[in-house]
Short mmCIF file of C-alpha atoms in Angstrom, two decimals:
data_model
loop_
_atom_site.label_atom_id
_atom_site.label_comp_id
_atom_site.label_asym_id
_atom_site.label_seq_id
_atom_site.Cartn_x
_atom_site.Cartn_y
_atom_site.Cartn_z
CA MET A 185 84.32 -132.76 -13.85
CA ASN A 186 86.93 -131.15 -16.74
CA ALA A 187 88.37 -134.36 -16.99
CA VAL A 188 85.17 -135.84 -18.17
CA LEU A 189 84.80 -133.37 -20.84
CA ALA A 190 87.96 -133.15 -21.91
CA VAL A 191 88.44 -137.30 -22.20
CA ILE A 192 84.23 -136.63 -24.06
CA ALA A 193 86.08 -134.01 -26.54
CA LEU A 194 88.92 -135.54 -27.35
CA VAL A 195 87.14 -138.94 -28.70
CA THR A 196 84.87 -136.81 -30.63
CA VAL A 197 87.15 -134.96 -32.40
CA ALA A 198 89.76 -137.85 -32.84
CA SER A 199 87.05 -139.96 -34.25
CA ALA A 200 85.77 -137.42 -36.51
CA ALA A 201 89.00 -136.56 -37.84
CA VAL A 202 90.15 -140.21 -37.90
CA ALA A 203 86.83 -140.42 -40.28
CA LEU A 204 87.46 -137.63 -42.05
CA SER A 205 90.45 -138.85 -43.49
CA ARG A 206 89.75 -142.48 -44.53
CA ARG A 207 89.93 -143.83 -48.03
CA ASN A 208 86.94 -146.42 -47.10
CA LEU A 209 83.76 -144.66 -46.84
CA LEU A 210 82.18 -147.37 -45.22
CA HIS A 211 84.80 -147.17 -42.26
CA SER A 212 84.32 -143.60 -42.84
CA ILE A 213 80.60 -143.75 -41.59
CA LEU A 214 81.31 -146.49 -39.12
CA ILE A 215 83.79 -144.31 -37.38
CA LEU A 216 81.52 -141.53 -37.70
CA ALA A 217 78.99 -142.54 -35.76
CA GLY A 218 81.16 -142.97 -32.79
CA SER A 219 81.51 -139.33 -33.10
CA TRP A 220 78.01 -138.36 -32.85
CA ALA A 221 77.90 -140.88 -29.89
CA GLY A 222 80.38 -138.38 -28.56
CA VAL A 223 78.08 -135.86 -28.99
CA ALA A 224 75.39 -137.59 -27.60
CA VAL A 225 77.57 -138.43 -23.93
CA PHE A 226 78.18 -134.89 -24.13
CA TYR A 227 74.89 -133.89 -24.05
CA PHE A 228 73.98 -136.48 -21.38
CA TRP A 229 77.00 -134.76 -19.36
CA ALA A 230 76.18 -131.75 -19.27
CA GLY A 231 72.36 -132.88 -18.07
CA SER A 232 70.24 -133.12 -21.11
CA GLN A 233 69.62 -136.57 -21.87
CA PHE A 234 66.44 -136.02 -23.82
CA LEU A 235 68.60 -134.21 -26.17
CA ALA A 236 71.39 -137.63 -25.62
CA PHE A 237 68.15 -139.89 -26.63
CA ALA A 238 67.43 -137.67 -29.72
CA GLN A 239 70.77 -137.45 -30.42
CA VAL A 240 71.11 -141.05 -30.59
CA LEU A 241 67.87 -141.86 -32.69
CA VAL A 242 68.37 -139.09 -35.20
CA TYR A 243 71.86 -139.18 -36.18
CA LEU A 244 73.05 -142.84 -34.80
CA GLY A 245 70.01 -144.33 -36.03
CA ALA A 246 68.56 -142.31 -39.21
CA ILE A 247 71.12 -140.15 -40.61
CA SER A 248 74.53 -142.85 -40.11
CA MET A 249 72.07 -145.62 -41.65
CA ALA A 250 70.86 -143.68 -44.61
CA ALA A 251 74.58 -142.64 -45.17
CA LEU A 252 75.25 -146.56 -45.13
CA PHE A 253 72.62 -146.90 -48.04
CA ALA A 254 73.74 -144.13 -50.42
CA VAL A 255 77.18 -145.71 -49.65
CA LEU A 256 76.26 -149.17 -50.72
CA LEU A 257 73.70 -147.78 -53.48
CA THR A 258 76.58 -146.10 -55.42
CA ARG A 259 79.09 -148.38 -54.61
CA HIS A 260 80.68 -148.54 -58.20
CA SER A 261 81.99 -145.49 -58.45
CA ARG A 262 85.66 -145.10 -57.93
CA ASP A 263 85.96 -142.83 -55.24
CA ASP A 264 88.47 -140.38 -54.45
CA VAL A 265 91.35 -141.37 -57.39
CA ALA A 266 94.06 -140.07 -55.64
CA GLY A 267 95.76 -137.36 -58.26
CA ALA A 268 98.31 -134.13 -56.91
CA SER A 269 94.82 -132.14 -57.10
CA SER A 270 93.15 -133.96 -54.46
CA HIS A 271 95.90 -134.26 -52.57
CA GLN A 272 96.89 -130.03 -52.63
CA ARG A 273 93.17 -129.57 -52.43
CA ALA A 274 93.56 -131.20 -48.85
CA VAL A 275 96.89 -129.81 -47.81
CA TYR A 276 94.66 -126.52 -48.58
CA ALA A 277 91.84 -127.49 -46.78
CA ILE A 278 93.80 -128.61 -43.46
CA LEU A 279 95.32 -125.00 -43.49
CA THR A 280 92.39 -123.71 -43.56
CA GLY A 281 90.90 -125.52 -40.89
CA ILE A 282 93.62 -124.75 -38.73
CA ALA A 283 93.23 -120.95 -39.44
CA VAL A 284 89.30 -121.74 -38.37
CA ALA A 285 90.45 -123.06 -35.23
CA ALA A 286 93.04 -120.90 -33.95
CA VAL A 287 90.69 -117.88 -34.86
CA LEU A 288 87.77 -118.99 -33.07
CA LEU A 289 90.01 -120.47 -30.21
CA ALA A 290 91.21 -117.29 -29.55
CA ALA A 291 88.34 -115.70 -29.78
CA VAL A 292 86.99 -117.54 -26.72
CA ALA A 293 90.56 -117.78 -25.01
CA ARG A 294 89.91 -113.80 -25.48
CA THR A 295 85.91 -113.42 -24.63
CA PRO A 296 85.63 -112.58 -20.46
CA LEU A 297 82.66 -115.10 -19.93
CA THR A 298 80.69 -115.58 -16.96
CA VAL A 299 80.31 -119.31 -15.57
CA ARG A 300 77.33 -120.07 -13.76
CA PRO A 301 78.55 -122.96 -11.39
CA SER A 302 75.55 -124.15 -10.15
CA ALA A 303 73.45 -127.56 -11.77
CA PRO A 304 72.24 -127.77 -14.73
CA PRO A 305 68.55 -126.13 -15.24
CA PRO A 306 65.80 -127.95 -13.94
CA LEU A 307 64.28 -129.70 -16.99
CA SER A 308 62.17 -132.28 -17.19
CA VAL A 309 60.70 -133.81 -20.59
CA ARG A 310 57.72 -132.87 -19.10
CA GLU A 311 58.15 -129.10 -19.19
CA LEU A 312 59.86 -129.96 -22.06
CA GLY A 313 57.11 -131.13 -23.80
CA TYR A 314 54.83 -128.36 -22.51
CA THR A 315 57.19 -125.63 -23.57
CA LEU A 316 57.33 -127.23 -27.23
CA MET A 317 53.30 -127.52 -27.22
CA GLY A 318 52.85 -124.31 -25.77
CA SER A 319 54.68 -121.27 -26.61
CA HIS A 320 57.01 -122.98 -29.42
CA ALA A 321 53.27 -124.82 -30.56
CA ALA A 322 53.92 -122.91 -34.43
CA ALA A 323 57.80 -123.64 -34.62
CA LEU A 324 57.03 -127.75 -34.35
CA LEU A 325 54.14 -127.32 -36.78
CA VAL A 326 56.94 -125.81 -39.17
CA VAL A 327 59.56 -128.13 -38.91
CA GLY A 328 56.82 -130.82 -38.62
CA VAL A 329 55.76 -129.18 -42.54
CA LEU A 330 59.65 -128.75 -43.45
CA LEU A 331 60.62 -132.15 -42.47
CA THR A 332 57.39 -133.66 -45.11
CA VAL A 333 58.44 -130.89 -47.33
CA ALA A 334 61.52 -132.62 -46.91
CA LEU A 335 61.34 -136.19 -46.98
CA ILE A 336 58.29 -135.91 -50.47
CA GLY A 337 61.48 -134.36 -51.96
CA ALA A 338 63.93 -136.67 -51.51
CA VAL A 339 61.84 -139.52 -52.85
CA VAL A 340 61.12 -137.59 -55.70
CA LEU A 341 64.64 -136.92 -56.11
CA ALA A 342 65.93 -140.24 -55.74
CA ALA A 343 63.30 -141.85 -57.03
CA GLY A 344 63.49 -140.32 -60.47
CA ASP A 345 64.12 -141.66 -63.91
CA PRO A 346 67.42 -141.42 -65.53
CA PRO A 347 67.37 -138.19 -67.87
CA ASP A 348 68.74 -138.64 -71.03
CA PRO A 349 71.94 -137.20 -71.50
CA LYS A 350 70.72 -135.52 -75.01
CA GLU A 351 68.53 -133.90 -73.36
CA GLY A 352 68.56 -130.04 -72.85
CA GLU A 353 71.19 -130.09 -76.00
CA PRO A 354 70.55 -127.66 -78.73
CA MET B 97 90.28 -122.75 -17.98
CA SER B 98 86.36 -122.66 -17.02
CA PRO B 99 84.13 -125.38 -17.75
CA LEU B 100 82.53 -123.22 -20.19
CA GLN B 101 85.43 -122.15 -22.37
CA LEU B 102 86.52 -125.82 -22.73
CA CYS B 103 83.48 -126.56 -23.82
CA LEU B 104 83.03 -123.72 -26.25
CA ALA B 105 86.98 -125.14 -27.46
CA PHE B 106 85.38 -128.66 -28.32
CA SER B 107 82.73 -127.34 -30.36
CA SER B 108 85.17 -124.64 -32.22
CA VAL B 109 87.97 -127.97 -32.98
CA LEU B 110 84.75 -130.24 -33.81
CA PHE B 111 83.84 -127.73 -36.44
CA ALA B 112 87.90 -126.88 -38.25
CA VAL B 113 87.12 -130.51 -38.08
CA GLY B 114 84.02 -130.98 -40.43
CA LEU B 115 85.46 -127.87 -42.27
CA ALA B 116 88.28 -129.31 -43.41
CA GLY B 117 86.46 -132.54 -43.92
CA ALA B 118 84.17 -131.50 -45.91
CA LEU B 119 87.35 -129.05 -48.30
CA ALA B 120 89.31 -131.87 -48.64
CA ARG B 121 87.42 -134.44 -49.59
CA SER B 122 85.89 -135.15 -52.94
CA ASN B 123 83.37 -137.50 -52.14
CA ALA B 124 79.61 -136.25 -51.87
CA ILE B 125 79.13 -138.51 -48.81
CA LEU B 126 81.65 -137.37 -46.96
CA VAL B 127 81.21 -133.59 -47.62
CA LEU B 128 77.34 -133.67 -46.58
CA LEU B 129 78.89 -135.94 -43.53
CA GLY B 130 81.30 -132.85 -42.66
CA LEU B 131 78.75 -130.45 -43.04
CA GLU B 132 76.84 -132.43 -40.57
CA LEU B 133 80.03 -132.38 -38.11
CA MET B 134 79.52 -128.74 -38.45
CA LEU B 135 76.01 -128.39 -37.49
CA ASN B 136 76.51 -130.62 -34.75
CA ALA B 137 79.55 -128.48 -33.61
CA ALA B 138 77.05 -125.82 -33.22
CA ASN B 139 74.74 -127.32 -31.35
CA LEU B 140 77.42 -127.86 -28.71
CA ASN B 141 77.45 -124.81 -28.85
CA PHE B 142 73.75 -123.99 -27.31
CA ILE B 143 73.85 -126.83 -24.99
CA ALA B 144 77.12 -125.39 -23.58
CA PHE B 145 75.72 -121.61 -22.73
CA TRP B 146 72.52 -123.56 -21.55
CA ARG B 147 74.11 -125.25 -19.14
CA TYR B 148 76.41 -122.45 -18.03
CA GLY B 149 75.37 -119.09 -19.63
CA PRO B 150 73.39 -116.31 -17.88
CA ALA B 151 69.70 -118.10 -17.11
CA SER B 152 66.99 -117.41 -19.27
CA THR B 153 63.83 -120.35 -19.52
CA PRO B 154 65.08 -123.57 -18.42
CA ALA B 155 64.47 -124.92 -22.02
CA THR B 156 65.65 -122.25 -24.43
CA GLY B 157 69.32 -124.20 -25.49
CA VAL B 158 67.63 -127.45 -25.13
CA VAL B 159 64.56 -126.38 -27.59
CA PHE B 160 66.88 -124.69 -30.24
CA VAL B 161 69.28 -128.11 -30.17
CA LEU B 162 65.86 -129.93 -30.74
CA PHE B 163 64.65 -127.92 -34.15
CA SER B 164 68.11 -127.54 -35.23
CA ILE B 165 68.47 -131.79 -34.94
CA ALA B 166 64.99 -131.70 -37.16
CA VAL B 167 67.02 -129.64 -40.01
CA ALA B 168 69.28 -130.86 -40.36
CA ALA B 169 67.57 -134.87 -40.52
CA ALA B 170 65.90 -133.02 -43.39
CA GLU B 171 69.45 -131.54 -45.16
CA ALA B 172 70.79 -134.82 -44.59
CA ALA B 173 67.63 -137.11 -46.48
CA VAL B 174 67.30 -134.15 -49.66
CA GLY B 175 71.19 -134.24 -49.60
CA LEU B 176 71.56 -138.47 -49.87
CA ALA B 177 68.77 -138.08 -51.98
CA LEU B 178 70.70 -135.68 -54.64
CA VAL B 179 73.91 -137.84 -54.74
CA ILE B 180 71.82 -140.87 -55.61
CA ALA B 181 70.47 -138.40 -58.59
CA LEU B 182 74.04 -137.49 -59.19
CA TYR B 183 75.09 -141.36 -58.95
CA ARG B 184 72.12 -142.38 -61.69
CA ARG B 185 73.77 -138.97 -63.60
CA GLN B 186 77.29 -139.58 -64.27
CA LYS B 187 77.94 -143.00 -62.24
CA ASN B 188 80.26 -141.82 -60.08
CA ILE B 189 79.84 -139.15 -56.83
CA ARG B 190 83.10 -137.34 -57.63
CA LEU B 191 82.28 -133.52 -56.41
CA PRO B 192 85.26 -132.38 -59.23
CA GLU B 193 83.23 -133.93 -61.69
CA ALA B 194 79.90 -132.91 -61.51
CA THR B 195 79.69 -129.83 -63.11
CA HIS B 196 76.57 -130.05 -64.89
CA LEU B 197 75.22 -127.36 -63.90
CA LYS B 198 77.33 -124.75 -65.26
CA GLY B 199 75.25 -124.26 -67.69
#
């Protein structure tokens, strides 16, 4: 049981780390899709098949495709010109990441956690649907409105005319 | 080490990797993807406590993660649109050069 989880964790974290350290953006996004697939496998392992399905649909299907399109649309920019400042920032960022990971791992290791060793809570998709449309109906509507507004806003942002560089200057 | 602690350690390390990536890279798209990784790490915690934590209703953690994924999708859509708007304005997507909003 723990060995399977360890393998999932190792693959997910390793692919995320490799993805965020690559120079080629397309490679980064494709490897990061592997990391998101690892998270989906974790959901499946934990007993929530519906969430694994949602993760594959949203992250592997939608977000990685949108990111790929964004990379292709902005491909002619000179990305990541290696310089002293960017190298220094990378070192500080990795130190920050190690410090945050150390604090979080120490907190996890020292907190007494009671584990319920039973099977995962019984949850069928039918019950999940009743819960969503019943006691969480208001939140579901709010999320629907949020998605609509966000997508309209994204279209407005991305489709606007190129601004005049002189605009707004006295 | 109990499986719950292993799950929490997994999500902590994934969060740290996302944070380091978001801070280290100067490319706007990669910073956005680092943020998405951090959101994913938070979702892992919800599922870990849903699976192993003290029992509440059987759907609590799953519903929380579903809403979190929806909000993450909205965030990614707006973020990538902002990246394209940034590219249109300054012809690259390097964040250190995106200083127009300083005033």
